[in-house]
Amino acid sequence: MDFIKKLLQTNQERGRASIQLTVENDFNLPDYEPDMIKLIDRKGTVRIQETRVEPDQAVVNGLLLFQALYKCTESGAICSLQGEVPFTETIHMEGIQETDQLIMHCSMEDLALSMINSRKLNIRALIDLLAIDHMEQQVELPTGMEDTSVQTLFQQQKMLQLLTQKKDICRIHSEILLPSNRPNIHKLLWQSVQLRGLDSRVRTGEIELTGELLVNILYKGEEDEKQVQCMETTVALHERIECSVCEPDTLFKLVPLQVQLEVTPTADEDGENRVLMLEGTLDFYLRVWREEELQVLEDAYSLQDELVLEREPVNLQCLLVKNDSKFKTADQLPLENQPAEILQLCASVGDVFIEDSRIVADGIEAEGILKVRMLYITASDDMPIGIAEGVIPFSRQIEAEGIRPEDPFELSAGIDQLTVILADNSQADVKAVISLDAIVFRSQNTSLISGITRHPVDLEQYEKQPGIAGYIVKTGDRLWDIAKEHHTTVSDVIAMNQLSGEHVSRGDKLLIVKQMSVPANP
């Protein structure tokens, strides 16, 4: 028997796997760099170059990129170097296939640089890799019957129709001019570009990204190479991502996967190194849905034939809540074992990590840490640059009214603002605004009608049923079930008993007349 179907495109997490790996290697200084005396600071990022999906496993190729700031033998000057360490790792995930779309998240938990000798460094990093397998599938929803003689029962259901999912890249380019009171750049020693306050809004045919890029640099000036210059500035981020299916009423989730941004000194129109070229990419994973309320066929029967309904179990999702929240945190970080007076804070870098998240009553409890690193200039000629770092824990509940333990959710965190002020030479006041973005889906395990076959009615059983019957409504009874059991229609029961609608209550008395649509025995 034919019935009307609507195709529903869905995207659900099928599985995930996480591993922690140690990347370690030795790095020799280039011949043109002076010898090291002492390490001052280090900085690193992880870049995923390729993820190759194979049956039951994923092979990840990546790079550990690092910067090092050190005191060198050139009259105690500050020097820098940068390098990369390649790595390959296999993540075992049972059931994945080459056609699956795997989303890879990476973060660096710890980075350690140590001097082996004046010309060689040991680099060691602890890296977390999280692979998520998002399964895209098509579900055929029964939404009607072509045979109008069949009695049908429909249920209104809210569902998410997946319009698109994709991994893509947003390219960022900007120019930064040095202030007039700063000397020309002779050599860039250290840089940090942080993405803060990222906000995304859906428009017709596109998604708009806004935020700011906080740029910190240390460099040697042309006038006095021994004097280290520091500069901090912000660059407004305003980018548009083309998305043909986007409309103001669509729902979307944009997840940054990795941010690769760096600044490069270049000459201005006068040939002087007073311009910083800011270039890089933002890799992201985008999903766009439309929330639809559909009429789905729940049950059917016929007065002429016996209908056998074939059902297929499926898991459907609708949106429960999308909550983008922000909160403030503040603490004091001790500055221990400082060798000299701190003159100026050059840069403060922060990273947010969610260490645990769990469903609680009407919400999600998130626990994490804010890692803060500070780079500053001291009064010491022997060691003019110093660093300090600390960790601020936080716990926050995100509202999600009605959430159940089985409901899937996604949670991401970022830094909107970070302010570090030196209280004195022994401690720093840290204030931050942290964003927590959560999307919660309502998981609906149900069975859909996938086929209907007709069989002749059992006439012997049919004739045993009385032509007229009285019925007293019990708790949980629906008029549909009563009519189906007594071989009649809902409309006939309503008309016979002069009811105002389909609602009946416990104890109601109904008069039911069996329909005589079945052919008589020969």
Coordinates of C-alpha atoms in Angstrom, one line a residue:
M1 CA 0.0 0.0 0.0
D2 CA 1.4 3.4 -1.0
F3 CA 1.6 6.3 1.4
I4 CA 3.1 9.7 1.2
K5 CA 6.6 10.3 2.4
K6 CA 8.8 13.2 3.2
L7 CA 12.6 12.9 3.2
L8 CA 14.3 14.1 6.4
Q9 CA 18.0 14.8 6.4
T10 CA 19.6 14.3 9.8
N11 CA 23.1 14.5 11.3
Q12 CA 23.9 12.7 14.5
E13 CA 27.0 11.8 16.4
R14 CA 27.7 8.1 15.9
G15 CA 30.8 7.9 18.0
R16 CA 33.9 9.6 19.4
A17 CA 37.4 8.6 20.4
S18 CA 40.0 10.6 22.3
I19 CA 43.7 10.0 22.8
Q20 CA 46.6 11.8 24.5
L21 CA 50.0 11.6 22.9
T22 CA 53.4 12.9 23.6
V23 CA 55.3 14.6 20.8
E24 CA 59.1 14.8 21.5
N25 CA 62.1 15.7 19.4
D26 CA 65.4 17.5 19.6
F27 CA 65.9 20.8 17.6
N28 CA 69.3 22.2 16.6
L29 CA 69.7 26.0 16.3
P30 CA 70.3 27.2 12.8
D31 CA 73.9 28.2 12.1
Y32 CA 73.0 31.9 11.9
E33 CA 71.6 32.0 15.4
P34 CA 73.8 32.8 18.4
D35 CA 74.3 30.3 21.2
M36 CA 71.8 30.0 24.0
I37 CA 72.6 30.9 27.6
K38 CA 69.1 30.6 29.2
L39 CA 65.6 29.9 28.1
I40 CA 63.0 32.7 28.9
D41 CA 59.7 31.7 27.3
R42 CA 58.1 29.2 25.0
K43 CA 54.9 29.1 23.0
G44 CA 53.3 26.4 20.9
T45 CA 50.3 25.5 18.8
V46 CA 49.1 22.3 17.1
R47 CA 48.2 22.2 13.4
I48 CA 46.3 19.3 11.9
Q49 CA 47.5 18.9 8.3
E50 CA 45.5 15.9 7.2
T51 CA 43.1 13.4 8.6
R52 CA 42.8 10.2 6.6
V53 CA 39.8 8.0 7.4
E54 CA 40.2 4.3 6.9
P55 CA 38.1 1.3 8.0
D56 CA 37.9 1.3 11.8
Q57 CA 40.6 3.9 12.2
A58 CA 41.7 7.5 11.4
V59 CA 45.3 8.5 10.7
V60 CA 46.2 12.0 11.8
N61 CA 49.2 14.0 10.4
G62 CA 50.1 17.2 12.2
L63 CA 52.7 19.7 13.2
L64 CA 53.7 21.0 16.6
L65 CA 54.8 24.6 16.0
F66 CA 56.8 26.3 18.7
Q67 CA 58.5 29.6 19.5
A68 CA 61.3 30.1 21.9
L69 CA 62.6 33.2 23.5
Y70 CA 66.1 33.0 25.0
K71 CA 69.1 34.9 26.3
C72 CA 72.0 34.5 23.9
T73 CA 75.7 35.1 23.9
E74 CA 75.6 38.4 22.1
S75 CA 76.3 40.6 25.1
G76 CA 73.3 39.1 26.9
A77 CA 70.9 40.1 24.2
I78 CA 67.4 38.5 23.7
C79 CA 67.1 36.2 20.7
S80 CA 64.3 34.0 19.4
L81 CA 63.8 31.0 17.2
Q82 CA 60.8 29.0 15.9
G83 CA 60.5 25.5 14.5
E84 CA 58.1 22.6 14.0
V85 CA 57.9 18.9 14.9
P86 CA 55.8 16.6 12.7
F87 CA 53.8 13.8 14.1
T88 CA 51.5 11.0 12.9
E89 CA 49.0 9.2 15.1
T90 CA 46.4 6.5 14.5
I91 CA 43.0 6.7 16.3
H92 CA 41.0 3.5 16.4
M93 CA 37.2 4.0 15.9
E94 CA 35.2 0.8 15.4
G95 CA 32.7 1.1 12.6
I96 CA 34.0 4.2 10.7
Q97 CA 34.3 4.1 7.0
E98 CA 36.3 6.1 4.4
T99 CA 33.1 8.0 3.4
D100 CA 32.5 9.2 7.0
Q101 CA 33.0 12.9 7.9
L102 CA 35.3 13.0 10.8
I103 CA 35.7 16.1 12.9
M104 CA 39.1 16.5 14.6
H105 CA 39.6 18.7 17.7
C106 CA 43.1 19.2 19.0
S107 CA 44.6 21.0 22.0
M108 CA 48.0 21.2 23.7
E109 CA 47.9 20.4 27.4
D110 CA 51.5 21.1 28.1
L111 CA 54.7 22.3 26.3
A112 CA 58.2 22.0 27.7
L113 CA 61.4 23.2 26.2
S114 CA 64.8 22.4 27.8
M115 CA 68.4 23.1 26.8
I116 CA 70.5 20.1 26.0
N117 CA 73.4 22.3 25.2
S118 CA 74.0 25.8 23.8
R119 CA 73.0 24.7 20.3
K120 CA 70.3 22.1 21.0
L121 CA 66.8 22.1 22.5
N122 CA 64.6 19.3 23.5
I123 CA 60.9 19.9 22.7
R124 CA 58.2 17.9 24.5
A125 CA 54.5 18.4 24.3
L126 CA 51.4 16.7 25.6
I127 CA 48.6 16.8 22.9
D128 CA 44.9 15.8 23.2
L129 CA 43.1 14.6 20.1
L130 CA 39.4 14.2 19.9
A131 CA 37.8 12.6 16.9
I132 CA 34.0 12.8 16.4
D133 CA 32.1 10.8 13.8
H134 CA 29.1 12.7 12.6
M135 CA 26.7 10.4 10.6
E136 CA 24.5 12.0 8.0
Q137 CA 21.5 9.9 7.1
Q138 CA 18.1 10.2 5.3
V139 CA 14.9 9.2 7.0
E140 CA 11.7 8.6 5.1
L141 CA 8.8 10.1 7.2
P142 CA 5.3 8.8 6.5
T143 CA 3.1 11.9 6.3
G144 CA 0.0 10.7 4.6
M145 CA -2.0 7.9 2.9
E146 CA -3.0 7.9 -0.8
D147 CA -6.0 5.6 0.0
T148 CA -8.5 8.0 1.5
S149 CA -10.7 5.1 2.8
V150 CA -8.1 4.1 5.3
Q151 CA -8.5 5.5 8.9
T152 CA -5.3 7.4 9.9
L153 CA -3.8 8.9 13.1
F154 CA -1.2 11.5 12.9
Q155 CA 1.2 13.0 15.4
Q156 CA 2.7 16.5 15.3
Q157 CA 6.4 16.4 15.8
K158 CA 9.2 19.0 15.8
M159 CA 12.3 17.9 14.0
L160 CA 15.5 19.3 12.7
Q161 CA 16.0 19.2 8.9
L162 CA 19.8 19.3 8.1
L163 CA 20.3 21.8 5.3
T164 CA 24.1 21.5 5.1
Q165 CA 27.2 20.5 6.9
K166 CA 30.7 21.2 5.9
K167 CA 34.3 21.9 6.9
D168 CA 35.6 25.1 5.5
I169 CA 38.2 27.9 5.9
C170 CA 37.8 31.6 6.5
R171 CA 40.9 33.5 5.3
I172 CA 41.9 36.6 7.4
H173 CA 44.1 39.4 6.1
S174 CA 44.9 42.8 7.7
E175 CA 47.6 45.4 8.0
I176 CA 48.9 46.9 11.2
L177 CA 50.9 50.2 11.2
L178 CA 53.4 50.9 14.0
P179 CA 52.6 54.0 16.1
S180 CA 54.8 57.0 15.2
N181 CA 56.6 56.8 18.6
R182 CA 57.8 53.3 18.0
P183 CA 61.2 52.6 16.3
N184 CA 61.3 50.6 13.0
I185 CA 61.4 46.8 13.3
H186 CA 64.8 45.2 13.0
K187 CA 63.8 41.7 14.1
L188 CA 60.6 40.2 15.4
L189 CA 61.3 38.2 18.6
W190 CA 58.0 37.0 19.8
Q191 CA 54.3 37.2 18.7
S192 CA 50.9 36.2 19.9
V193 CA 47.6 36.6 18.0
Q194 CA 44.5 35.7 20.0
L195 CA 40.9 35.5 18.8
R196 CA 38.6 37.0 21.3
G197 CA 34.9 37.6 21.6
L198 CA 34.0 35.5 18.5
D199 CA 30.3 36.0 17.6
S200 CA 28.4 34.6 14.6
R201 CA 25.1 35.6 13.2
V202 CA 23.0 34.1 10.4
R203 CA 22.0 36.3 7.5
T204 CA 20.4 35.6 4.2
G205 CA 22.9 33.6 2.2
E206 CA 25.7 34.0 4.7
I207 CA 27.0 33.9 8.2
E208 CA 28.6 37.0 9.7
L209 CA 31.6 36.6 12.0
T210 CA 32.6 39.4 14.3
G211 CA 35.2 39.7 17.1
E212 CA 38.6 41.0 17.6
L213 CA 42.2 39.8 17.2
L214 CA 44.5 40.8 20.1
V215 CA 48.1 41.2 18.7
N216 CA 51.2 41.3 21.0
I217 CA 54.7 41.5 19.7
L218 CA 58.3 41.8 21.0
Y219 CA 60.9 43.1 18.6
K220 CA 64.4 44.6 18.3
G221 CA 64.3 48.2 17.1
E222 CA 66.7 49.5 14.4
E223 CA 67.9 52.3 16.6
D224 CA 69.0 50.1 19.5
E225 CA 69.0 46.4 18.9
K226 CA 69.7 45.5 22.5
Q227 CA 66.5 47.3 23.7
V228 CA 63.5 45.2 23.4
Q229 CA 60.3 46.9 22.2
C230 CA 56.8 45.6 23.0
M231 CA 53.5 46.5 21.5
E232 CA 49.9 45.5 21.9
T233 CA 47.0 46.3 19.6
T234 CA 43.6 45.0 18.5
V235 CA 42.3 44.4 15.1
A236 CA 38.6 44.2 14.4
L237 CA 37.4 40.9 12.9
H238 CA 34.5 41.2 10.4
E239 CA 34.2 38.3 8.0
R240 CA 31.4 36.8 6.0
I241 CA 31.0 33.1 5.2
E242 CA 28.9 32.3 2.1
C243 CA 26.1 29.8 2.8
S244 CA 23.3 29.6 0.3
V245 CA 20.9 27.8 2.5
C246 CA 21.1 30.3 5.4
E247 CA 18.0 32.3 6.2
P248 CA 17.2 34.4 9.3
D249 CA 15.0 31.6 10.7
T250 CA 17.6 28.8 10.3
L251 CA 19.5 27.3 13.2
F252 CA 23.3 26.9 12.9
K253 CA 26.3 25.8 14.8
L254 CA 29.8 27.0 13.8
V255 CA 32.6 25.4 15.7
P256 CA 36.2 26.7 15.2
L257 CA 38.6 23.8 14.8
Q258 CA 41.9 25.6 14.6
V259 CA 43.1 29.2 14.2
Q260 CA 46.4 29.8 12.4
L261 CA 47.3 33.5 12.5
E262 CA 50.7 35.2 12.4
V263 CA 52.2 38.6 11.8
T264 CA 55.1 39.3 9.5
P265 CA 57.1 42.6 9.4
T266 CA 57.2 44.3 6.0
A267 CA 58.3 47.7 4.5
D268 CA 56.0 50.6 4.1
E269 CA 56.0 53.0 1.1
D270 CA 59.2 54.7 2.4
G271 CA 61.0 51.3 2.6
E272 CA 60.9 51.2 6.4
N273 CA 59.8 48.2 8.4
R274 CA 56.8 49.8 10.0
V275 CA 54.0 47.5 8.8
L276 CA 52.8 44.2 10.2
M277 CA 51.0 41.9 7.9
L278 CA 48.4 39.9 9.8
E279 CA 47.5 36.8 7.8
G280 CA 46.0 33.4 8.6
T281 CA 43.0 31.1 8.5
L282 CA 40.2 30.0 10.7
D283 CA 39.2 26.4 10.1
F284 CA 35.6 25.7 11.1
Y285 CA 32.9 23.1 11.0
L286 CA 29.4 24.4 10.1
R287 CA 26.0 22.8 10.3
V288 CA 22.8 24.5 9.4
W289 CA 19.3 23.2 10.2
R290 CA 15.7 24.3 9.8
E291 CA 13.3 23.5 12.6
E292 CA 10.1 22.0 11.1
E293 CA 6.9 20.8 12.6
L294 CA 5.7 17.8 10.6
Q295 CA 2.6 15.6 10.7
V296 CA 3.8 12.0 11.0
L297 CA 1.6 9.0 10.4
E298 CA 1.3 7.1 13.8
D299 CA -1.3 4.5 13.1
A300 CA -3.8 3.3 10.4
Y301 CA -6.6 0.7 10.0
S302 CA -9.2 -0.1 7.5
L303 CA -12.9 -1.1 7.8
Q304 CA -12.6 -3.4 4.7
D305 CA -9.3 -5.1 5.2
E306 CA -6.8 -6.1 7.9
L307 CA -3.7 -3.8 7.8
V308 CA -0.3 -5.0 8.9
L309 CA 2.0 -2.1 9.7
E310 CA 5.7 -2.6 9.4
R311 CA 7.7 -0.4 11.7
E312 CA 11.4 0.7 11.8
P313 CA 13.1 2.1 14.9
V314 CA 14.8 5.5 14.4
N315 CA 16.3 8.2 16.6
L316 CA 15.2 11.7 15.7
Q317 CA 16.3 15.0 17.2
C318 CA 14.7 18.3 17.7
L319 CA 16.2 21.4 19.3
L320 CA 15.7 21.8 23.1
V321 CA 17.7 24.9 23.7
K322 CA 20.6 27.0 22.3
N323 CA 22.2 29.0 25.1
D324 CA 25.1 31.3 24.5
S325 CA 26.1 32.6 27.9
K326 CA 29.0 34.7 29.4
F327 CA 30.3 35.0 32.9
K328 CA 33.0 36.9 34.8
T329 CA 35.8 35.4 36.8
A330 CA 38.6 37.1 38.8
D331 CA 41.5 36.0 40.9
Q332 CA 45.0 37.0 42.0
L333 CA 48.0 35.1 40.6
P334 CA 51.2 35.1 42.6
L335 CA 54.4 36.2 40.9
E336 CA 56.9 34.1 42.7
N337 CA 60.7 34.2 42.5
Q338 CA 61.0 37.3 40.5
P339 CA 64.7 38.2 40.0
A340 CA 64.1 41.9 39.5
E341 CA 61.5 44.6 39.6
I342 CA 58.8 44.4 37.0
L343 CA 58.6 47.5 34.9
Q344 CA 56.1 46.8 32.2
L345 CA 53.6 44.1 31.3
C346 CA 54.1 43.3 27.6
A347 CA 51.4 40.6 27.0
S348 CA 48.9 38.4 28.7
V349 CA 47.8 35.2 27.0
G350 CA 44.8 33.1 28.0
D351 CA 43.4 29.8 27.1
V352 CA 40.2 28.2 28.3
F353 CA 39.8 24.4 28.8
I354 CA 36.6 22.6 29.7
E355 CA 37.7 19.6 31.8
D356 CA 34.3 18.1 32.6
S357 CA 30.7 18.7 31.7
R358 CA 27.6 16.8 33.0
I359 CA 23.8 17.1 32.9
V360 CA 22.2 18.3 36.1
A361 CA 18.6 19.4 36.9
D362 CA 17.5 21.9 34.2
G363 CA 21.1 22.5 33.1
I364 CA 24.6 21.6 32.3
E365 CA 27.4 21.9 34.8
A366 CA 30.7 22.8 33.3
E367 CA 34.1 22.7 35.1
G368 CA 37.3 24.0 33.6
I369 CA 40.3 26.2 33.9
L370 CA 41.6 29.5 32.6
K371 CA 45.4 29.3 31.9
V372 CA 47.1 32.7 32.0
R373 CA 50.7 33.5 30.9
M374 CA 52.3 36.9 31.3
L375 CA 55.3 38.3 29.6
Y376 CA 56.9 41.4 31.1
I377 CA 60.0 43.7 31.0
T378 CA 62.2 43.8 34.2
A379 CA 64.7 46.3 35.6
S380 CA 67.5 43.8 35.2
D381 CA 70.0 44.3 32.4
D382 CA 71.1 40.6 32.9
M383 CA 67.5 39.3 32.3
P384 CA 65.3 42.0 30.9
I385 CA 62.4 39.7 30.0
G386 CA 60.5 37.6 32.5
I387 CA 57.4 35.3 32.5
A388 CA 54.8 34.2 34.9
E389 CA 51.9 31.8 34.6
G390 CA 49.0 30.5 36.6
V391 CA 45.7 28.7 36.5
I392 CA 42.2 29.9 37.6
P393 CA 39.6 27.1 38.0
F394 CA 35.9 27.8 37.3
S395 CA 32.6 26.1 37.6
R396 CA 29.4 27.3 35.9
Q397 CA 25.9 26.0 35.3
I398 CA 24.3 26.7 31.9
E399 CA 20.5 26.8 31.9
A400 CA 18.8 24.1 29.8
E401 CA 15.3 23.7 31.2
G402 CA 13.9 20.2 30.7
I403 CA 17.1 18.5 29.7
R404 CA 17.2 14.7 30.3
P405 CA 20.2 12.5 30.9
E406 CA 19.9 10.9 27.4
D407 CA 19.7 14.2 25.6
P408 CA 22.9 14.9 23.5
F409 CA 24.6 18.3 23.9
E410 CA 27.6 20.2 22.6
L411 CA 29.6 22.7 24.6
S412 CA 32.3 25.1 23.6
A413 CA 34.2 27.8 25.5
G414 CA 36.2 31.0 24.6
I415 CA 37.6 34.2 26.0
D416 CA 35.7 37.4 25.4
Q417 CA 38.0 39.6 27.5
L418 CA 41.1 39.2 29.6
T419 CA 42.7 41.9 31.7
V420 CA 45.8 41.5 33.8
I421 CA 47.0 44.3 36.1
L422 CA 50.2 44.2 38.2
A423 CA 49.1 44.8 41.8
D424 CA 52.7 44.9 42.9
N425 CA 55.9 42.9 42.3
S426 CA 54.5 39.8 43.9
Q427 CA 51.0 39.4 42.4
A428 CA 48.8 40.2 39.4
D429 CA 45.0 40.8 39.3
V430 CA 43.3 38.8 36.6
K431 CA 39.8 39.5 35.3
A432 CA 38.2 37.6 32.5
V433 CA 34.9 37.2 30.7
I434 CA 34.4 33.7 29.5
S435 CA 31.8 32.6 27.0
L436 CA 30.1 29.2 27.2
D437 CA 28.0 28.2 24.1
A438 CA 25.7 25.2 24.5
I439 CA 23.3 23.5 22.1
V440 CA 21.1 20.8 23.4
F441 CA 19.1 18.4 21.3
R442 CA 16.0 16.4 22.4
S443 CA 16.6 12.8 21.6
Q444 CA 13.4 11.0 20.4
N445 CA 13.5 7.2 20.0
T446 CA 10.5 6.2 18.0
S447 CA 9.3 3.7 15.4
L448 CA 8.2 4.9 12.0
I449 CA 5.8 3.1 9.7
S450 CA 7.9 1.8 6.8
G451 CA 5.3 -0.3 5.0
I452 CA 1.7 -1.5 5.1
T453 CA 0.2 -4.7 3.7
R454 CA -3.4 -5.7 3.3
H455 CA -4.9 -9.0 4.4
P456 CA -8.5 -10.2 4.3
V457 CA -10.5 -9.6 7.5
D458 CA -11.0 -12.7 9.7
L459 CA -14.8 -12.9 9.1
E460 CA -15.3 -15.4 12.0
Q461 CA -13.6 -13.0 14.4
Y462 CA -15.5 -10.1 12.9
E463 CA -18.9 -11.7 13.3
K464 CA -18.2 -12.4 17.0
Q465 CA -18.1 -8.7 17.7
P466 CA -21.5 -7.2 18.7
G467 CA -23.1 -4.8 16.3
I468 CA -23.9 -2.4 19.1
A469 CA -21.9 -2.1 22.3
G470 CA -21.7 0.1 25.4
Y471 CA -18.3 1.2 26.6
I472 CA -17.0 2.9 29.8
V473 CA -13.9 4.9 29.2
K474 CA -10.9 3.8 31.3
T475 CA -7.8 5.8 32.3
G476 CA -5.5 6.4 29.3
D477 CA -8.1 5.5 26.7
R478 CA -8.0 7.4 23.4
L479 CA -11.1 7.7 21.1
W480 CA -8.8 6.4 18.3
D481 CA -8.1 3.1 20.1
I482 CA -11.7 2.6 21.1
A483 CA -12.9 3.1 17.5
K484 CA -10.2 0.9 16.0
E485 CA -11.0 -1.9 18.5
H486 CA -14.8 -1.8 17.8
H487 CA -14.4 -1.6 14.0
T488 CA -15.8 1.9 13.5
T489 CA -14.5 5.4 13.0
V490 CA -13.7 8.2 15.4
S491 CA -16.2 10.5 13.6
D492 CA -19.0 8.0 13.9
V493 CA -18.4 7.6 17.7
I494 CA -18.4 11.4 18.1
A495 CA -21.6 11.8 16.1
M496 CA -23.4 8.8 17.8
N497 CA -22.5 10.2 21.3
Q498 CA -22.9 13.9 20.4
L499 CA -19.3 14.7 21.6
S500 CA -17.7 18.1 21.1
G501 CA -14.4 16.6 20.1
E502 CA -12.0 13.7 20.5
H503 CA -11.4 14.2 24.2
V504 CA -12.9 11.6 26.6
S505 CA -12.5 11.2 30.3
R506 CA -12.4 8.3 32.7
G507 CA -15.9 7.0 33.4
D508 CA -17.6 8.5 30.2
K509 CA -20.2 6.1 28.8
L510 CA -20.2 5.6 25.0
L511 CA -22.6 3.9 22.6
I512 CA -20.7 2.3 19.7
V513 CA -22.1 0.9 16.5
K514 CA -19.9 -1.5 14.5
Q515 CA -19.5 -0.5 10.8
M516 CA -20.7 -3.1 8.3
S517 CA -18.1 -2.5 5.5
V518 CA -16.9 -6.1 5.6
P519 CA -18.4 -8.4 2.9
A520 CA -20.7 -11.1 4.3
N521 CA -19.8 -14.8 4.3
P522 CA -20.8 -16.5 1.1

